[in-house]
mmCIF file of N, CA and C in Angstrom:
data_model
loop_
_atom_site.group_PDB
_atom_site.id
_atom_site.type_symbol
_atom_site.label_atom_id
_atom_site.label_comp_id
_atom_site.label_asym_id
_atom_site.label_seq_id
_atom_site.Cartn_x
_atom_site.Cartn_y
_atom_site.Cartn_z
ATOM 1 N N UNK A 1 26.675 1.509 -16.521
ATOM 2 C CA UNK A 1 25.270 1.764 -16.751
ATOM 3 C C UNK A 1 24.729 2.581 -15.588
ATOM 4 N N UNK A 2 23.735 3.753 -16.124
ATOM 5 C CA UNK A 2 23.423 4.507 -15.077
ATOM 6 C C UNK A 2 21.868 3.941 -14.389
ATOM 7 N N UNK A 3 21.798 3.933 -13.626
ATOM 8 C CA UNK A 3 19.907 3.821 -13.221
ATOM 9 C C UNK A 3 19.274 4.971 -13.330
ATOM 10 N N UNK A 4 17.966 4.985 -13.120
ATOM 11 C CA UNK A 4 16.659 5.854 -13.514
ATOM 12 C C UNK A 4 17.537 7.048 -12.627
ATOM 13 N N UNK A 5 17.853 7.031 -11.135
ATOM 14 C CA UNK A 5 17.892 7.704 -10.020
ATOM 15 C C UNK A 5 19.190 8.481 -10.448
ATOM 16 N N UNK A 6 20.141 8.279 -10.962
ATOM 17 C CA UNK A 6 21.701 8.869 -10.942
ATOM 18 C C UNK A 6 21.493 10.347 -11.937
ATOM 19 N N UNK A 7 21.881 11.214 -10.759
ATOM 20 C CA UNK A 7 22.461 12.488 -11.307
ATOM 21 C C UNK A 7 23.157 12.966 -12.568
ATOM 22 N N UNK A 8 22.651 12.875 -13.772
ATOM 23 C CA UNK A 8 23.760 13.276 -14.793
ATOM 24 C C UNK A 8 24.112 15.023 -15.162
ATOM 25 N N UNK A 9 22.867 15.627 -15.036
ATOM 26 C CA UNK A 9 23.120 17.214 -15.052
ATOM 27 C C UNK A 9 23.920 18.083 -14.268
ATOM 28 N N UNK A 10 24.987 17.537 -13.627
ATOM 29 C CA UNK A 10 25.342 18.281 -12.840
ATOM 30 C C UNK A 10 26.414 19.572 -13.318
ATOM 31 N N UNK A 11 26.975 20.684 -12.810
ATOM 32 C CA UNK A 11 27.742 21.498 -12.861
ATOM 33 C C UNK A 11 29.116 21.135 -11.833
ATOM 34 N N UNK A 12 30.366 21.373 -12.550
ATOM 35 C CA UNK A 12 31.078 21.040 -11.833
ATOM 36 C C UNK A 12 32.099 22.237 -11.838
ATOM 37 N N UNK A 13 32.840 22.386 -10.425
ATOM 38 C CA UNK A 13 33.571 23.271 -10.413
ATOM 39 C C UNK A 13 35.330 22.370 -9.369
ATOM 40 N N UNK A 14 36.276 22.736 -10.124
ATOM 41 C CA UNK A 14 37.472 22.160 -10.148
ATOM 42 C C UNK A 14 38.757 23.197 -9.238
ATOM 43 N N UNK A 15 38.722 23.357 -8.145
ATOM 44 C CA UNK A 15 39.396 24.505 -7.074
ATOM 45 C C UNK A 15 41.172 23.877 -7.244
ATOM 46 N N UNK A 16 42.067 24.858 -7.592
ATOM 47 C CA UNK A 16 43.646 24.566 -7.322
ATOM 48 C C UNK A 16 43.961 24.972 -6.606
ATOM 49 N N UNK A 17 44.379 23.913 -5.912
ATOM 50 C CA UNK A 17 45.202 24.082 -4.332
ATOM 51 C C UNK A 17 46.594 24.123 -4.621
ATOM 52 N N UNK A 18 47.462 23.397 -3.490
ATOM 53 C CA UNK A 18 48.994 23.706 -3.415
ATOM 54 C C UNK A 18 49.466 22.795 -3.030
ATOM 55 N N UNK A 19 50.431 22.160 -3.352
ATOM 56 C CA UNK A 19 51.581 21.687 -2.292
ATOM 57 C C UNK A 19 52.276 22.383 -1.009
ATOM 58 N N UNK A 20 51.789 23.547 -1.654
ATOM 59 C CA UNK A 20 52.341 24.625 -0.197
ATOM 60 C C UNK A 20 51.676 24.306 0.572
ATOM 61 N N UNK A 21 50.348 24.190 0.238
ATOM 62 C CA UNK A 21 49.176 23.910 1.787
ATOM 63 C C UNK A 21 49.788 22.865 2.462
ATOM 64 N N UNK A 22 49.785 21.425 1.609
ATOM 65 C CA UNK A 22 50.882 20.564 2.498
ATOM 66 C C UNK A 22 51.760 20.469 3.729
ATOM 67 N N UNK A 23 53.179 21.134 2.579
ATOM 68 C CA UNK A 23 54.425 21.209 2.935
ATOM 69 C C UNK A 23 54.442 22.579 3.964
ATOM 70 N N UNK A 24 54.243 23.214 3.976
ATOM 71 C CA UNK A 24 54.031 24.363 4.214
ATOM 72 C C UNK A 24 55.267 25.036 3.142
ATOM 73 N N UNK A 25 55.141 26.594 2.998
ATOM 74 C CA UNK A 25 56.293 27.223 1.929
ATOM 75 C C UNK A 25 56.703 28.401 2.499
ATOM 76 N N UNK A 26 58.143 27.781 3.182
ATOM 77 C CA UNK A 26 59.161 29.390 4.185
ATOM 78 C C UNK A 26 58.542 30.642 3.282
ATOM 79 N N UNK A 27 59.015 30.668 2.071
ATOM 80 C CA UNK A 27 58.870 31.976 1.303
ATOM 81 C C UNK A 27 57.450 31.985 0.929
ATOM 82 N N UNK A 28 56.932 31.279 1.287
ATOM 83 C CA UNK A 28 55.529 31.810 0.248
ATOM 84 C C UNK A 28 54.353 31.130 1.375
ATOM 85 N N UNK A 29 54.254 31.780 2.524
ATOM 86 C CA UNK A 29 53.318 31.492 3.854
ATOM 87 C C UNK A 29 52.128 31.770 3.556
ATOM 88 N N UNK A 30 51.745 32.819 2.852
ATOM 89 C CA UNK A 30 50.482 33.546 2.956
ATOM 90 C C UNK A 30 49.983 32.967 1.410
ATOM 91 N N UNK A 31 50.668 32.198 0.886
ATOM 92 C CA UNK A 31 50.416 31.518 -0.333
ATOM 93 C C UNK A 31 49.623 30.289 -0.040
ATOM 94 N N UNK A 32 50.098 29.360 0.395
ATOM 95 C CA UNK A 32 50.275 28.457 1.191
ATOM 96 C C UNK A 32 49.203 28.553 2.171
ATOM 97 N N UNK A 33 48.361 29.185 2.994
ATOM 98 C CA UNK A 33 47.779 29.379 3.915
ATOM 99 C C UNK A 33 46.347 29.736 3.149
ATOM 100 N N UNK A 34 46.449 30.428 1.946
ATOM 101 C CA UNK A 34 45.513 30.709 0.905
ATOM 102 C C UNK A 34 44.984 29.524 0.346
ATOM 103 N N UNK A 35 45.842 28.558 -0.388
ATOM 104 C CA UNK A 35 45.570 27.438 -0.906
ATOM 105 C C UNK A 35 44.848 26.230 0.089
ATOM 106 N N UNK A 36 45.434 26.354 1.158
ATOM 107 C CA UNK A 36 44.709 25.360 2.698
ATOM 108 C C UNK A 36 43.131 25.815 2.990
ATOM 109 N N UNK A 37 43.183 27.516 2.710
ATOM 110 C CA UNK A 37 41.613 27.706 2.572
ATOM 111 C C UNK A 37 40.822 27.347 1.647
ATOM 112 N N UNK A 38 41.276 27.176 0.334
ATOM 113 C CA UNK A 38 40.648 26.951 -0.707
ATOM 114 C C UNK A 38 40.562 25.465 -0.516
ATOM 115 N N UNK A 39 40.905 24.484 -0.201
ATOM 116 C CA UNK A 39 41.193 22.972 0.479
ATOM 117 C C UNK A 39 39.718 23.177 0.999
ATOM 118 N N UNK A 40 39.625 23.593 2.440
ATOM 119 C CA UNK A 40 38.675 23.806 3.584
ATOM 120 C C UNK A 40 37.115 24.466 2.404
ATOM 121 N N UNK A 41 37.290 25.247 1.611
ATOM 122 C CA UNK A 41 36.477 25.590 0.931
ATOM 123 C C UNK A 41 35.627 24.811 -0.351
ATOM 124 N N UNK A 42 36.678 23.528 -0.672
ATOM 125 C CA UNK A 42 36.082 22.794 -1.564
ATOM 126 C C UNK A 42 35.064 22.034 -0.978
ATOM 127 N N UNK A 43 35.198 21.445 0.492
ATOM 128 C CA UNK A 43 34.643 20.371 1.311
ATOM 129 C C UNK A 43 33.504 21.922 1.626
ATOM 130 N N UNK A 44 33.419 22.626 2.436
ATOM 131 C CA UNK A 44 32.155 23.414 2.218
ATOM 132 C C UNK A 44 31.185 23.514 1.586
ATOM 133 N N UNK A 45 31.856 24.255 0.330
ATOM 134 C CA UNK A 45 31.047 24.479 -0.738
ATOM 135 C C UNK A 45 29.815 22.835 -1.218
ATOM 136 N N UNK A 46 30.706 21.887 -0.778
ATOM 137 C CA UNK A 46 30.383 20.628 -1.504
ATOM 138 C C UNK A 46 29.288 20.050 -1.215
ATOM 139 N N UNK A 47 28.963 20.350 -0.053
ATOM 140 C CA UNK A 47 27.996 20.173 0.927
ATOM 141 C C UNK A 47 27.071 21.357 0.715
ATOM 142 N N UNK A 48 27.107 22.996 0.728
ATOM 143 C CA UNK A 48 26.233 23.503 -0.033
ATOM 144 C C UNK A 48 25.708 23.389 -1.179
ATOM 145 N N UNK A 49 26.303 23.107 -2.264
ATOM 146 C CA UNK A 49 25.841 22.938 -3.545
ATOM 147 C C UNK A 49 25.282 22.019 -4.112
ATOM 148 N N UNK A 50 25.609 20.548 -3.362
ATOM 149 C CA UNK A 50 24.649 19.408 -3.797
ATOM 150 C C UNK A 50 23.863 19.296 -3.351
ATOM 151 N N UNK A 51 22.941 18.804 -4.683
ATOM 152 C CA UNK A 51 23.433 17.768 -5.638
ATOM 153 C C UNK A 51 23.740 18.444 -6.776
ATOM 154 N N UNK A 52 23.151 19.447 -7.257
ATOM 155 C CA UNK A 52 23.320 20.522 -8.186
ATOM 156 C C UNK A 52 24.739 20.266 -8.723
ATOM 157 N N UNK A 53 25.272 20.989 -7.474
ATOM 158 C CA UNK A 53 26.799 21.042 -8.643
ATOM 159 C C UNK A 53 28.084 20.637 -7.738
ATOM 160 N N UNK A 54 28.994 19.832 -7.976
ATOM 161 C CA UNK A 54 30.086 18.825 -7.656
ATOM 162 C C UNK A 54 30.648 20.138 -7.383
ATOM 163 N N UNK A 55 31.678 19.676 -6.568
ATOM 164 C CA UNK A 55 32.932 20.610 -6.337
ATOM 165 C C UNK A 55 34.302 19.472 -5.815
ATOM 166 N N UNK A 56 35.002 19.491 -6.657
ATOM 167 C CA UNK A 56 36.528 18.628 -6.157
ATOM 168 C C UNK A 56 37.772 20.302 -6.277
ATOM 169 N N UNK A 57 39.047 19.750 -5.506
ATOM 170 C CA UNK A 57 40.295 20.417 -5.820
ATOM 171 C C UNK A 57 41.140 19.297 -6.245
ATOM 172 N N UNK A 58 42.027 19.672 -7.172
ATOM 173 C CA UNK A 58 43.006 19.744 -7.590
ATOM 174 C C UNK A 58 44.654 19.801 -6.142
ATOM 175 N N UNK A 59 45.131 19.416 -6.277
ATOM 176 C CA UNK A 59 46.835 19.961 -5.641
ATOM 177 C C UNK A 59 48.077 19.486 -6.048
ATOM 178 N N UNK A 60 48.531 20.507 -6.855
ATOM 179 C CA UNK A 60 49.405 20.100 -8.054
ATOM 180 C C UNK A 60 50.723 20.082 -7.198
ATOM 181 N N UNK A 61 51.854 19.112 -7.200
ATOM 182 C CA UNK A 61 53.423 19.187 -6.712
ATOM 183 C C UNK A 61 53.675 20.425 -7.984
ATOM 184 N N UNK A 62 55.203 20.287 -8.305
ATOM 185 C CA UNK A 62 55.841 21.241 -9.006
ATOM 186 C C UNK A 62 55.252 20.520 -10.482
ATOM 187 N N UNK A 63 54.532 21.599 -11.269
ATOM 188 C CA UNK A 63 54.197 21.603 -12.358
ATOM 189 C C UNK A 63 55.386 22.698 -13.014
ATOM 190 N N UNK A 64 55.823 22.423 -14.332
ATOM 191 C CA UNK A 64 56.938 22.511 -14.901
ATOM 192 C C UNK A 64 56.103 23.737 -15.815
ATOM 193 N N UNK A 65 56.169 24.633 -15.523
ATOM 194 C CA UNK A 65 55.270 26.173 -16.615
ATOM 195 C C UNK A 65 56.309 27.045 -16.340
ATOM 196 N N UNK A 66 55.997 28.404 -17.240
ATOM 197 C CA UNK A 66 56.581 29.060 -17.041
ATOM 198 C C UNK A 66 56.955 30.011 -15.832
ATOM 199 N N UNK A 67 55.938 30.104 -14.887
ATOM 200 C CA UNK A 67 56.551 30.727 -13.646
ATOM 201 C C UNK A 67 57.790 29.745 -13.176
ATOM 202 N N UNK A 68 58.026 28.631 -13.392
ATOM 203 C CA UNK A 68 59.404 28.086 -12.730
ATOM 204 C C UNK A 68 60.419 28.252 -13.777
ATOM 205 N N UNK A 69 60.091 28.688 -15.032
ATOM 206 C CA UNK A 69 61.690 29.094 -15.888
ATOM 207 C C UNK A 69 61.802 30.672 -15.759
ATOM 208 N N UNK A 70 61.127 31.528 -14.668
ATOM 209 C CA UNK A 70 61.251 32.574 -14.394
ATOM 210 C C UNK A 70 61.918 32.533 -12.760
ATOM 211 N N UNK A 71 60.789 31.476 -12.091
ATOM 212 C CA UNK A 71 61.461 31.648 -10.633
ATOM 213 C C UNK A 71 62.216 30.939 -9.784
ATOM 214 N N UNK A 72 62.124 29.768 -10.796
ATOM 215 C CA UNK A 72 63.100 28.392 -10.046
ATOM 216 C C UNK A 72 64.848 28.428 -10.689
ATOM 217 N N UNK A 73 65.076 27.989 -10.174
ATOM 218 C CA UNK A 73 66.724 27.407 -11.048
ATOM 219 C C UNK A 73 66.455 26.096 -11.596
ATOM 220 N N UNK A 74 67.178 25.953 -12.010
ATOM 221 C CA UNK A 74 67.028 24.183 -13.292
ATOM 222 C C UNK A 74 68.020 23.498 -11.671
ATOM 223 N N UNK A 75 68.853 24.015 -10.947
ATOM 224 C CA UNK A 75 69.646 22.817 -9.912
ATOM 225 C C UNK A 75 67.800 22.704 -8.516
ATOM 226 N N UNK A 76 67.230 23.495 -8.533
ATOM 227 C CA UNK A 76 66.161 23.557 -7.533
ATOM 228 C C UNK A 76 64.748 22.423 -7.769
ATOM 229 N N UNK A 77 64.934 22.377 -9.316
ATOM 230 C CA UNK A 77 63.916 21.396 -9.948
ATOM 231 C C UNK A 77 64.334 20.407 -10.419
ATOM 232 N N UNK A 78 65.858 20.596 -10.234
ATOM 233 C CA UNK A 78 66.395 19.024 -10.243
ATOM 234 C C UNK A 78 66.117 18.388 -8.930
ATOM 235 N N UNK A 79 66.722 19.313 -7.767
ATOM 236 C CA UNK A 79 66.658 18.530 -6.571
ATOM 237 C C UNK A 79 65.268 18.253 -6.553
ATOM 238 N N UNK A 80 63.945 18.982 -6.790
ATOM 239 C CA UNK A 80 62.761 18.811 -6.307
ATOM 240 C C UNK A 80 62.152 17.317 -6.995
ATOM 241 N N UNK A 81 63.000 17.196 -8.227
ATOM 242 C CA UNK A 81 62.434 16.057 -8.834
ATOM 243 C C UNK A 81 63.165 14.659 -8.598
ATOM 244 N N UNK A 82 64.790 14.872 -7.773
ATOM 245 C CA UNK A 82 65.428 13.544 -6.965
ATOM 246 C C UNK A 82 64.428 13.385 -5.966
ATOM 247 N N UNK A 83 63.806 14.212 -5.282
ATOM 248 C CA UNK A 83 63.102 14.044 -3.777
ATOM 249 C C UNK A 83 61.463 13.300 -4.273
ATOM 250 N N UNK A 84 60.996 13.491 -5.200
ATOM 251 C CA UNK A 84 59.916 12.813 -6.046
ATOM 252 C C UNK A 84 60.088 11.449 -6.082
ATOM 253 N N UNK A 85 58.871 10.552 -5.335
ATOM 254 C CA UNK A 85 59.231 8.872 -5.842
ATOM 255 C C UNK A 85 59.242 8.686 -7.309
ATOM 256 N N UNK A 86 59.044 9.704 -7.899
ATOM 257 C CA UNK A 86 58.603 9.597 -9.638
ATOM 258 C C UNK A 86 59.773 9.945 -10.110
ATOM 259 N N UNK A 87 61.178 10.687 -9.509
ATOM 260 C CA UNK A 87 61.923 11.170 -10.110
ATOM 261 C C UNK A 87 61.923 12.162 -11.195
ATOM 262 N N UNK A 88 60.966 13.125 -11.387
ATOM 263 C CA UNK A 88 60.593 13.998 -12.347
ATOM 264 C C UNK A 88 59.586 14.889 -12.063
ATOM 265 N N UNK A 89 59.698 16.114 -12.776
ATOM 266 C CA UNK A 89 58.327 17.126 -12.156
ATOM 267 C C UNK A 89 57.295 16.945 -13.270
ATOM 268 N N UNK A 90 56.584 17.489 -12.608
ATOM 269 C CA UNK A 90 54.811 17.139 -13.621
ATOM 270 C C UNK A 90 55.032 18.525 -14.967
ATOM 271 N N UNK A 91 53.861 18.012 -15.715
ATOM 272 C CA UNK A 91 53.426 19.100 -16.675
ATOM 273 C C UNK A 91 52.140 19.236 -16.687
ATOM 274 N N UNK A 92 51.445 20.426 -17.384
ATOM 275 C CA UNK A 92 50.401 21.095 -17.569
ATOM 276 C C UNK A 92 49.649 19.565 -17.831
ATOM 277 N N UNK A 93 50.049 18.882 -19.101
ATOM 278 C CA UNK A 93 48.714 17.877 -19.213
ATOM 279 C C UNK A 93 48.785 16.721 -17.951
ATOM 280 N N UNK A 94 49.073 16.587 -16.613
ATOM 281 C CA UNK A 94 49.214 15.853 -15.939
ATOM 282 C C UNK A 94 48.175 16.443 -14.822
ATOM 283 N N UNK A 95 48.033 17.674 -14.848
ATOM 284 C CA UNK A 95 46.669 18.464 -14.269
ATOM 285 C C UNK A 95 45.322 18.343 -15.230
ATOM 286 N N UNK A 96 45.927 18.660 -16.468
ATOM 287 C CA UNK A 96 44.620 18.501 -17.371
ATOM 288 C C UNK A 96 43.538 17.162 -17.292
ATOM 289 N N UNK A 97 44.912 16.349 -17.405
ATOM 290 C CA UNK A 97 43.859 14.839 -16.951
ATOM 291 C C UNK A 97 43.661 14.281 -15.957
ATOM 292 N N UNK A 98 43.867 15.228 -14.919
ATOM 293 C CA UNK A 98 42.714 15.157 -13.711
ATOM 294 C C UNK A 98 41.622 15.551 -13.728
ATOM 295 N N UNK A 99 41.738 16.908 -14.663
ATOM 296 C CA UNK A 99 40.430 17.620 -14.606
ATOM 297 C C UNK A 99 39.477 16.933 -15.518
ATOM 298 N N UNK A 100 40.169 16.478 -16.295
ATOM 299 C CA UNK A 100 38.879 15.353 -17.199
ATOM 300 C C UNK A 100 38.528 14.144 -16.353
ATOM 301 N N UNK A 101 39.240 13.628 -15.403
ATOM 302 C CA UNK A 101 38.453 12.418 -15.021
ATOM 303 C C UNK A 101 37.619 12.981 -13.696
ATOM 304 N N UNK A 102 37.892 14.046 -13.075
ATOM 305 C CA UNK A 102 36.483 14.926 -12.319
ATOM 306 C C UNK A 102 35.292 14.678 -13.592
ATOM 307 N N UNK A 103 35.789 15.653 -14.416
ATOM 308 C CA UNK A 103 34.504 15.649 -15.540
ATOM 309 C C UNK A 103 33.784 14.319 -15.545
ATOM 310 N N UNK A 104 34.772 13.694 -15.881
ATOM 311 C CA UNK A 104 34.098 12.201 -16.334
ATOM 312 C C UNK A 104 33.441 11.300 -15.053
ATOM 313 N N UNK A 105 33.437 11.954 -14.150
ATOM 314 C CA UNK A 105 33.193 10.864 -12.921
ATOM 315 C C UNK A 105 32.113 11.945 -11.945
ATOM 316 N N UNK A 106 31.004 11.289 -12.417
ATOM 317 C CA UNK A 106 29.646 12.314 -11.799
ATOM 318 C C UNK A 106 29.480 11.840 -10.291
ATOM 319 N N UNK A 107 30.320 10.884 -10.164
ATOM 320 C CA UNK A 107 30.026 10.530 -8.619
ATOM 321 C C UNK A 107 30.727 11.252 -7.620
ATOM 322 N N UNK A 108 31.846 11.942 -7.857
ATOM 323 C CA UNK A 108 33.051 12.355 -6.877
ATOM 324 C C UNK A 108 32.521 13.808 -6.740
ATOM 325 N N UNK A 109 32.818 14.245 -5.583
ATOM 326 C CA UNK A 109 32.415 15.210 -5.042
ATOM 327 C C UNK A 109 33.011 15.388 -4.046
ATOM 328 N N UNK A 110 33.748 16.826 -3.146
ATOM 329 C CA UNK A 110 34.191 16.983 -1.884
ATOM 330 C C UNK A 110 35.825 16.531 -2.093
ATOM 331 N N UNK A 111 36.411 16.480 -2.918
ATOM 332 C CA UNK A 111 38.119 15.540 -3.095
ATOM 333 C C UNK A 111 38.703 16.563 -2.940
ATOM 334 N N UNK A 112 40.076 15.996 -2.793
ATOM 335 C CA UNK A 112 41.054 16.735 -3.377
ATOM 336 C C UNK A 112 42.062 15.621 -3.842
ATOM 337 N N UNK A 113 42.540 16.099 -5.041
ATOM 338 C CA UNK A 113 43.049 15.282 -6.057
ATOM 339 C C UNK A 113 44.958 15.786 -5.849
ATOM 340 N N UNK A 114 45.735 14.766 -5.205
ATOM 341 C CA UNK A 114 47.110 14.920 -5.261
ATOM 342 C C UNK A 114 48.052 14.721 -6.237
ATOM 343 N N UNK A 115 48.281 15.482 -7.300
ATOM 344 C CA UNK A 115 49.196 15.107 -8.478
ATOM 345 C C UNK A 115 50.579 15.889 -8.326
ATOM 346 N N UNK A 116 51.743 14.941 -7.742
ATOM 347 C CA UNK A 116 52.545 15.323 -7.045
ATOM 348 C C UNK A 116 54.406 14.328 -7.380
ATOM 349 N N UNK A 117 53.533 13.250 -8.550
ATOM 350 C CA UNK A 117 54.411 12.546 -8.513
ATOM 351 C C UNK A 117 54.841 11.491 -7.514
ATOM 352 N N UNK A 118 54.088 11.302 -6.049
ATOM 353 C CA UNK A 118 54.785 11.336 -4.813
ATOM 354 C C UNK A 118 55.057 11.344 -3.838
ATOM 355 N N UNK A 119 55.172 13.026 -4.313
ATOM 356 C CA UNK A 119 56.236 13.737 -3.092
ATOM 357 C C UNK A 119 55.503 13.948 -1.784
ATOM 358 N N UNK A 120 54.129 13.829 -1.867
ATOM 359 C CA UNK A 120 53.443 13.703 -0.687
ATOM 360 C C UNK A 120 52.293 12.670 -0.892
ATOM 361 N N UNK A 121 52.314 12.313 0.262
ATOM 362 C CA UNK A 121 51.335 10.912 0.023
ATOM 363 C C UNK A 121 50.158 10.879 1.642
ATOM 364 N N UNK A 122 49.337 10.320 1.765
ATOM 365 C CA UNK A 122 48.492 10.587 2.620
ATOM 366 C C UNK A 122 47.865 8.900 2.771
#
């Protein structure tokens, strides 16, 4: 139940970060260093924009799409998914229903959301 006072109009905006920001990524530095800004930029923004409009990120481990049946090997996403406490890599709807429970949750603001299986924990 909401009270008289609670925010329901708000606008929300949902930023994807990296596991690279994390881990850091040998091959992909300036990737990785991009995504850590966008991190630093959700907590900014979050604080400019409210109450108006929410801002959370996202930071997906290895999501299983097609850039990895182009750039990974199937032995690279095996190992990545032994090293997972979950034993398995994520999919598209495992991001999706993060982004619905941002939606659904008018209180959260400033996050970043780790869907990783895991592989990194804080």
């Amino acid at each position: 139940m909401h009270s008289s006072t609670t925010k329901r109009d708000t606008s929300l905006y949902v930023n994807m970060t990296s596991i690279a920001m994390r881990h850091g990524a040998p091959t992909a530095t300036i990737y990785g260093a991009a995504k850590g800004a966008m991190d630093s930029f959700t907590r900014g923004a979050t604080r400019e924009l409210a109450p108006q409009i929410r801002v959370n990120a996202i930071t997906p481990g290895v999501i299983l799409t097609p850039f990895h049946d182009r750039y990974s090997t199937k032995e690279k996403l095996a190992d990545i998914a032994n090293q997972t406490p979950l034993e398995f890599n994520g999919e598209s709807d495992h991001i999706a229903r993060a982004v619905e429970f941002l939606i659904e949750n008018i209180f959260m603001t400033g996050e970043t959301i780790d869907i990783n299986g895991g592989l990194f924990m804080r």
